[in-house]
Structures are given as structure tokens and as C-alpha cells.
């Protein structure tokens, strides 16, 4: 037991077995470690306020809180959650103040949740003032606003729901141009980046929210406490955001057209880089298929496999390794932290062409063939030409990158 005294009686015997005198020894165990208690953050009444001449109610919430676009209810709240949500260290509704704390070179966020009260959801405009600090300012451009776009999703517990999906930058104000059927609520995600090297201390700013037609202006105060610590850049570990290379098709772009698709891919790379992450394009699908555009053209088989033309592949991907996607950032030429090569089970040799263990397969009830042989022998299930081609392709990439000085 901690902080307890124990007494022991000890007696030794000599070589002939005769016992000596009894000695008493006491010791006290260490007390329980008393961990320091962090002071509880200040708490404020965090219910909604009216804005836009009473046409909307507004509530400011943590960046992880979602809102139903039809009812305006916050997602996943129990009755206890709703009770505790009436108090917040982020949003003080009585003084209309948003309170933020961040390290230098950190990005923090919050959500502006609007709910319709009048017959229509009015268009809104936003104006952000610079953050005035003790010695310097943080430009208003570091606070970015995004309109949440909603998509339906299904879960076993909650069923079909509308959830926030894409975040679209707000440039010319907020409006429900393509609303969800029955939509009466809209979230705006706000993201503030504190520049590296910003002076520590308290900064103050305001967000003005007005009806797009003019009038009905409401002002929210922002208090930002910049802490005397700075996050490293780049981070000391890799943060990967894997996405399919086909993401550009969501924007109706032709994946085969570099001029058409590459700007979308690079925009995603820049966005990830701004948030200290690396966007890693996964060049193949789970089905084993891949677009022709993600692999260089090759000739030969097995050990004789060779990349015949690098031009198209370099035009599409080499900029990630040289820093071009990030050249618009103040950081200058910064290359991707890492990159997923298109070498996998189905390239450069189709898996079926090298597979030798069809006799070791069993069929599941659904008809799927499953390898049932010993796990330590699975690599011998591919023929020698398959592995020779794989190693040859890997060497071709390594030699190509070395020749272009991309391995530093």
C-alpha cells in the first residue's frame, strides 16, 4: 500500500546453523503521486442568438459538432449532452464572443450554425477584421469560411441522415442556392491559422454578418489567445490522407487529360499541405484495376521489363516530388512528404498471369475463391517472371528518380 510503514524482523544464521540476534527493520512506502490539477476553463452561456434582423438564429459550436440541415438539431446529442451544451468555453452568447486558444503555426476551427426563423433563409455576407495583438496584427485573410454541403448517409443506429460532407469556400456570401429538400439550417465552418512566429498574447477581431440585401448587421467578437509555443513545420511524423486518383472525376474532369485533371489534383495537394498533411493518391482500386494514366508505358516482360516512355508520367506526377504543387505557398518549393508508386499486385504484371496456386484454393459459399495453402508459402505462388518484372519496375523508378535528383 502507498504511504504505509512496514516492519520486518530479520535473523541470520552462521555457518554452523546457529541463529543470531533478531534485528528490526522498518520502511515506509512512497505516497500516491499527486498529479497537478489543471484549472477548469471558464464556462459561458452558449445558447443561440438572433441575427439578420431576427430572420436567423446563430449558435457557435466546436468544430466537431454537426447539425441537421432540416431540423437544426445538433447531431448525436443525448438529453444530458443538450444540458451540458448550454455552457461552453468557446462561445459566450451574452457578450457575443468567440474565444480561441492556439499555438503558433496551429490551425483551429469552429462552426457557425444558422437556423431559419423567418419564411425564407436570407443570403448573408461576412466581413472579418484583422486580429489586433499586443504588438502586431494577424491578417483577417488567415480566417477562412466554408459553407457545408450535405449528403445523405446511412448507419445501423441512426438510419438515414443528412450529414456535412464537402466544405465549399465562401467567396461572395452565403446562400442556399441548392438546398436540401426542407432545409432550414446551414453550418459555416470557420478555420483560423495562426502564423508561425506570431507574438504570444491576446488578439481581438470581429466578424460582421449582414443580410446580402443590406441591413440587419450583427457583430461577433473574437478573442484569440496565442500561446508561447510553436508547432514544428514540417511535423516530425507523416500525416497521410489517402485518396483515389479518380477524385478528379467528381468534378467532371477527364482523368486522361492532364490539363483538365491536374489542377484539381494539385489543389487537393496544396490544401493538404496547408494542414501539415500529405495527400497520397492511391493509384489503384480494391478490385485491382487502375487507370492507364497512373503507370508509365513499359515494354518486355520479366527481367527484360523496361519503361519505354516517362514523359506522360512525369508530366502528371513529377511535380509532387519537386515541389511545384506548393510553389504558390510562402514556403516556396516544398515536395510531397511521400508518394505511393503504382507497383502493386496487378502491375507491372497482371496477377493472374503470375499466379501458380489455383489448386490450393477453396470456394466460399458466395463463390469467392480463397487461398487455403500455408501462409509462409504464399510468395512462392507467383512465378519467377512475375517477381523479376516487379523488381525491374522498382529499379526503373529508382534509377529515374536518381537521375532527376528526386531522392534527396
Short mmCIF file of N, CA and C in Angstrom, two decimals, residues 346-405:
data_model
loop_
_atom_site.label_atom_id
_atom_site.label_comp_id
_atom_site.label_asym_id
_atom_site.label_seq_id
_atom_site.Cartn_x
_atom_site.Cartn_y
_atom_site.Cartn_z
N UNK A 346 -1.20 -6.09 -59.24
CA UNK A 346 -1.66 -6.23 -60.62
C UNK A 346 -0.84 -5.41 -61.63
N UNK A 347 0.27 -4.83 -61.18
CA UNK A 347 1.17 -4.09 -62.09
C UNK A 347 2.58 -4.15 -61.53
N UNK A 348 3.60 -4.39 -62.37
CA UNK A 348 3.57 -4.34 -63.84
C UNK A 348 3.07 -5.60 -64.54
N UNK A 349 2.90 -6.70 -63.78
CA UNK A 349 2.40 -7.94 -64.37
C UNK A 349 1.02 -8.24 -63.80
N UNK A 350 0.03 -8.54 -64.63
CA UNK A 350 -1.28 -8.92 -64.08
C UNK A 350 -1.15 -10.10 -63.14
N UNK A 351 -1.84 -10.02 -62.03
CA UNK A 351 -1.75 -11.05 -61.00
C UNK A 351 -2.06 -12.44 -61.58
N UNK A 352 -3.09 -12.49 -62.41
CA UNK A 352 -3.50 -13.79 -62.96
C UNK A 352 -2.42 -14.42 -63.82
N UNK A 353 -1.56 -13.59 -64.46
CA UNK A 353 -0.51 -14.13 -65.32
C UNK A 353 0.62 -14.79 -64.54
N UNK A 354 0.76 -14.43 -63.26
CA UNK A 354 1.86 -14.99 -62.48
C UNK A 354 1.44 -15.97 -61.41
N UNK A 355 0.13 -16.20 -61.26
CA UNK A 355 -0.38 -17.00 -60.15
C UNK A 355 -0.24 -18.50 -60.43
N UNK A 356 0.28 -19.23 -59.41
CA UNK A 356 0.55 -20.66 -59.59
C UNK A 356 -0.26 -21.56 -58.66
N UNK A 357 -1.01 -21.00 -57.75
CA UNK A 357 -1.60 -21.80 -56.67
C UNK A 357 -3.11 -21.97 -56.77
N UNK A 358 -3.61 -22.06 -57.97
CA UNK A 358 -5.06 -22.25 -58.12
C UNK A 358 -5.52 -23.54 -57.46
N UNK A 359 -4.65 -24.56 -57.40
CA UNK A 359 -5.04 -25.84 -56.80
C UNK A 359 -5.14 -25.77 -55.29
N UNK A 360 -4.61 -24.70 -54.68
CA UNK A 360 -4.68 -24.54 -53.23
C UNK A 360 -5.84 -23.67 -52.79
N UNK A 361 -6.75 -23.39 -53.68
CA UNK A 361 -7.88 -22.52 -53.37
C UNK A 361 -9.09 -23.34 -52.94
N UNK A 362 -9.92 -22.72 -52.11
CA UNK A 362 -11.24 -23.26 -51.77
C UNK A 362 -12.27 -22.20 -52.11
N UNK A 363 -13.48 -22.63 -52.30
CA UNK A 363 -14.56 -21.71 -52.66
C UNK A 363 -15.45 -21.46 -51.45
N UNK A 364 -15.68 -20.19 -51.18
CA UNK A 364 -16.63 -19.83 -50.13
C UNK A 364 -18.05 -20.04 -50.63
N UNK A 365 -19.04 -20.02 -49.74
CA UNK A 365 -20.42 -20.18 -50.18
C UNK A 365 -20.86 -19.13 -51.20
N UNK A 366 -20.25 -17.94 -51.13
CA UNK A 366 -20.64 -16.90 -52.09
C UNK A 366 -19.89 -17.03 -53.40
N UNK A 367 -19.04 -18.07 -53.54
CA UNK A 367 -18.35 -18.30 -54.80
C UNK A 367 -16.97 -17.71 -54.88
N UNK A 368 -16.56 -16.93 -53.86
CA UNK A 368 -15.24 -16.30 -53.89
C UNK A 368 -14.15 -17.34 -53.64
N UNK A 369 -13.12 -17.35 -54.51
CA UNK A 369 -12.00 -18.28 -54.34
C UNK A 369 -11.03 -17.71 -53.31
N UNK A 370 -10.65 -18.54 -52.32
CA UNK A 370 -9.77 -18.12 -51.24
C UNK A 370 -8.58 -19.06 -51.18
N UNK A 371 -7.36 -18.47 -51.11
CA UNK A 371 -6.15 -19.27 -50.99
C UNK A 371 -6.14 -19.97 -49.64
N UNK A 372 -5.96 -21.28 -49.63
CA UNK A 372 -6.02 -22.06 -48.39
C UNK A 372 -4.71 -22.77 -48.09
N UNK A 373 -3.64 -22.43 -48.82
CA UNK A 373 -2.36 -23.06 -48.57
C UNK A 373 -1.65 -22.45 -47.39
N UNK A 374 -0.42 -22.89 -47.09
CA UNK A 374 0.34 -22.36 -45.95
C UNK A 374 0.71 -20.89 -46.18
N UNK A 375 0.60 -20.11 -45.11
CA UNK A 375 0.85 -18.68 -45.24
C UNK A 375 2.29 -18.38 -45.61
N UNK A 376 3.24 -19.19 -45.12
CA UNK A 376 4.65 -18.93 -45.40
C UNK A 376 5.03 -19.28 -46.84
N UNK A 377 4.09 -19.90 -47.58
CA UNK A 377 4.40 -20.25 -48.95
C UNK A 377 3.69 -19.41 -49.98
N UNK A 378 3.04 -18.33 -49.52
CA UNK A 378 2.23 -17.55 -50.46
C UNK A 378 3.09 -16.84 -51.52
N UNK A 379 4.31 -16.44 -51.15
CA UNK A 379 5.15 -15.76 -52.13
C UNK A 379 5.59 -16.70 -53.26
N UNK A 380 5.66 -17.98 -52.95
CA UNK A 380 6.02 -18.93 -54.00
C UNK A 380 4.85 -19.22 -54.93
N UNK A 381 3.69 -18.59 -54.65
CA UNK A 381 2.53 -18.76 -55.53
C UNK A 381 2.66 -17.92 -56.79
N UNK A 382 3.63 -17.02 -56.83
CA UNK A 382 3.83 -16.20 -58.03
C UNK A 382 5.08 -16.69 -58.74
N UNK A 383 5.01 -16.78 -60.06
CA UNK A 383 6.14 -17.34 -60.79
C UNK A 383 7.32 -16.36 -60.83
N UNK A 384 8.46 -16.87 -61.27
CA UNK A 384 9.70 -16.07 -61.22
C UNK A 384 9.62 -14.85 -62.13
N UNK A 385 8.98 -14.95 -63.29
CA UNK A 385 8.86 -13.79 -64.17
C UNK A 385 8.07 -12.67 -63.53
N UNK A 386 7.07 -13.02 -62.73
CA UNK A 386 6.26 -12.01 -62.03
C UNK A 386 7.16 -11.19 -61.10
N UNK A 387 7.98 -11.88 -60.28
CA UNK A 387 8.84 -11.17 -59.33
C UNK A 387 9.98 -10.44 -60.05
N UNK A 388 10.49 -11.00 -61.12
CA UNK A 388 11.55 -10.31 -61.86
C UNK A 388 11.03 -9.01 -62.46
N UNK A 389 9.82 -9.04 -62.98
CA UNK A 389 9.23 -7.82 -63.55
C UNK A 389 8.99 -6.78 -62.45
N UNK A 390 8.54 -7.26 -61.28
CA UNK A 390 8.28 -6.34 -60.16
C UNK A 390 9.57 -5.63 -59.75
N UNK A 391 10.64 -6.42 -59.58
CA UNK A 391 11.92 -5.82 -59.18
C UNK A 391 12.47 -4.93 -60.28
N UNK A 392 12.28 -5.31 -61.54
CA UNK A 392 12.76 -4.48 -62.65
C UNK A 392 12.05 -3.14 -62.68
N UNK A 393 10.74 -3.14 -62.46
CA UNK A 393 9.99 -1.88 -62.46
C UNK A 393 10.41 -0.99 -61.30
N UNK A 394 10.61 -1.61 -60.13
CA UNK A 394 11.05 -0.83 -58.98
C UNK A 394 12.42 -0.19 -59.24
N UNK A 395 13.33 -0.93 -59.86
CA UNK A 395 14.64 -0.38 -60.18
C UNK A 395 14.52 0.74 -61.22
N UNK A 396 13.59 0.59 -62.18
CA UNK A 396 13.40 1.64 -63.18
C UNK A 396 12.98 2.95 -62.51
N UNK A 397 12.06 2.86 -61.53
CA UNK A 397 11.64 4.06 -60.81
C UNK A 397 12.81 4.66 -60.03
N UNK A 398 13.56 3.82 -59.32
CA UNK A 398 14.68 4.32 -58.51
C UNK A 398 15.72 5.01 -59.38
N UNK A 399 16.07 4.40 -60.52
CA UNK A 399 17.06 5.00 -61.41
C UNK A 399 16.55 6.31 -62.00
N UNK A 400 15.25 6.35 -62.32
CA UNK A 400 14.66 7.56 -62.90
C UNK A 400 14.68 8.70 -61.89
N UNK A 401 14.29 8.42 -60.65
CA UNK A 401 14.29 9.46 -59.63
C UNK A 401 15.71 9.93 -59.32
N UNK A 402 16.65 9.00 -59.33
CA UNK A 402 18.05 9.36 -59.04
C UNK A 402 18.58 10.25 -60.15
N UNK A 403 18.22 9.95 -61.37
CA UNK A 403 18.70 10.76 -62.50
C UNK A 403 18.15 12.16 -62.45
N UNK A 404 16.93 12.32 -61.90
CA UNK A 404 16.31 13.64 -61.81
C UNK A 404 16.54 14.29 -60.45
N UNK A 405 17.39 13.65 -59.61
CA UNK A 405 17.76 14.21 -58.31
C UNK A 405 16.53 14.39 -57.42
#
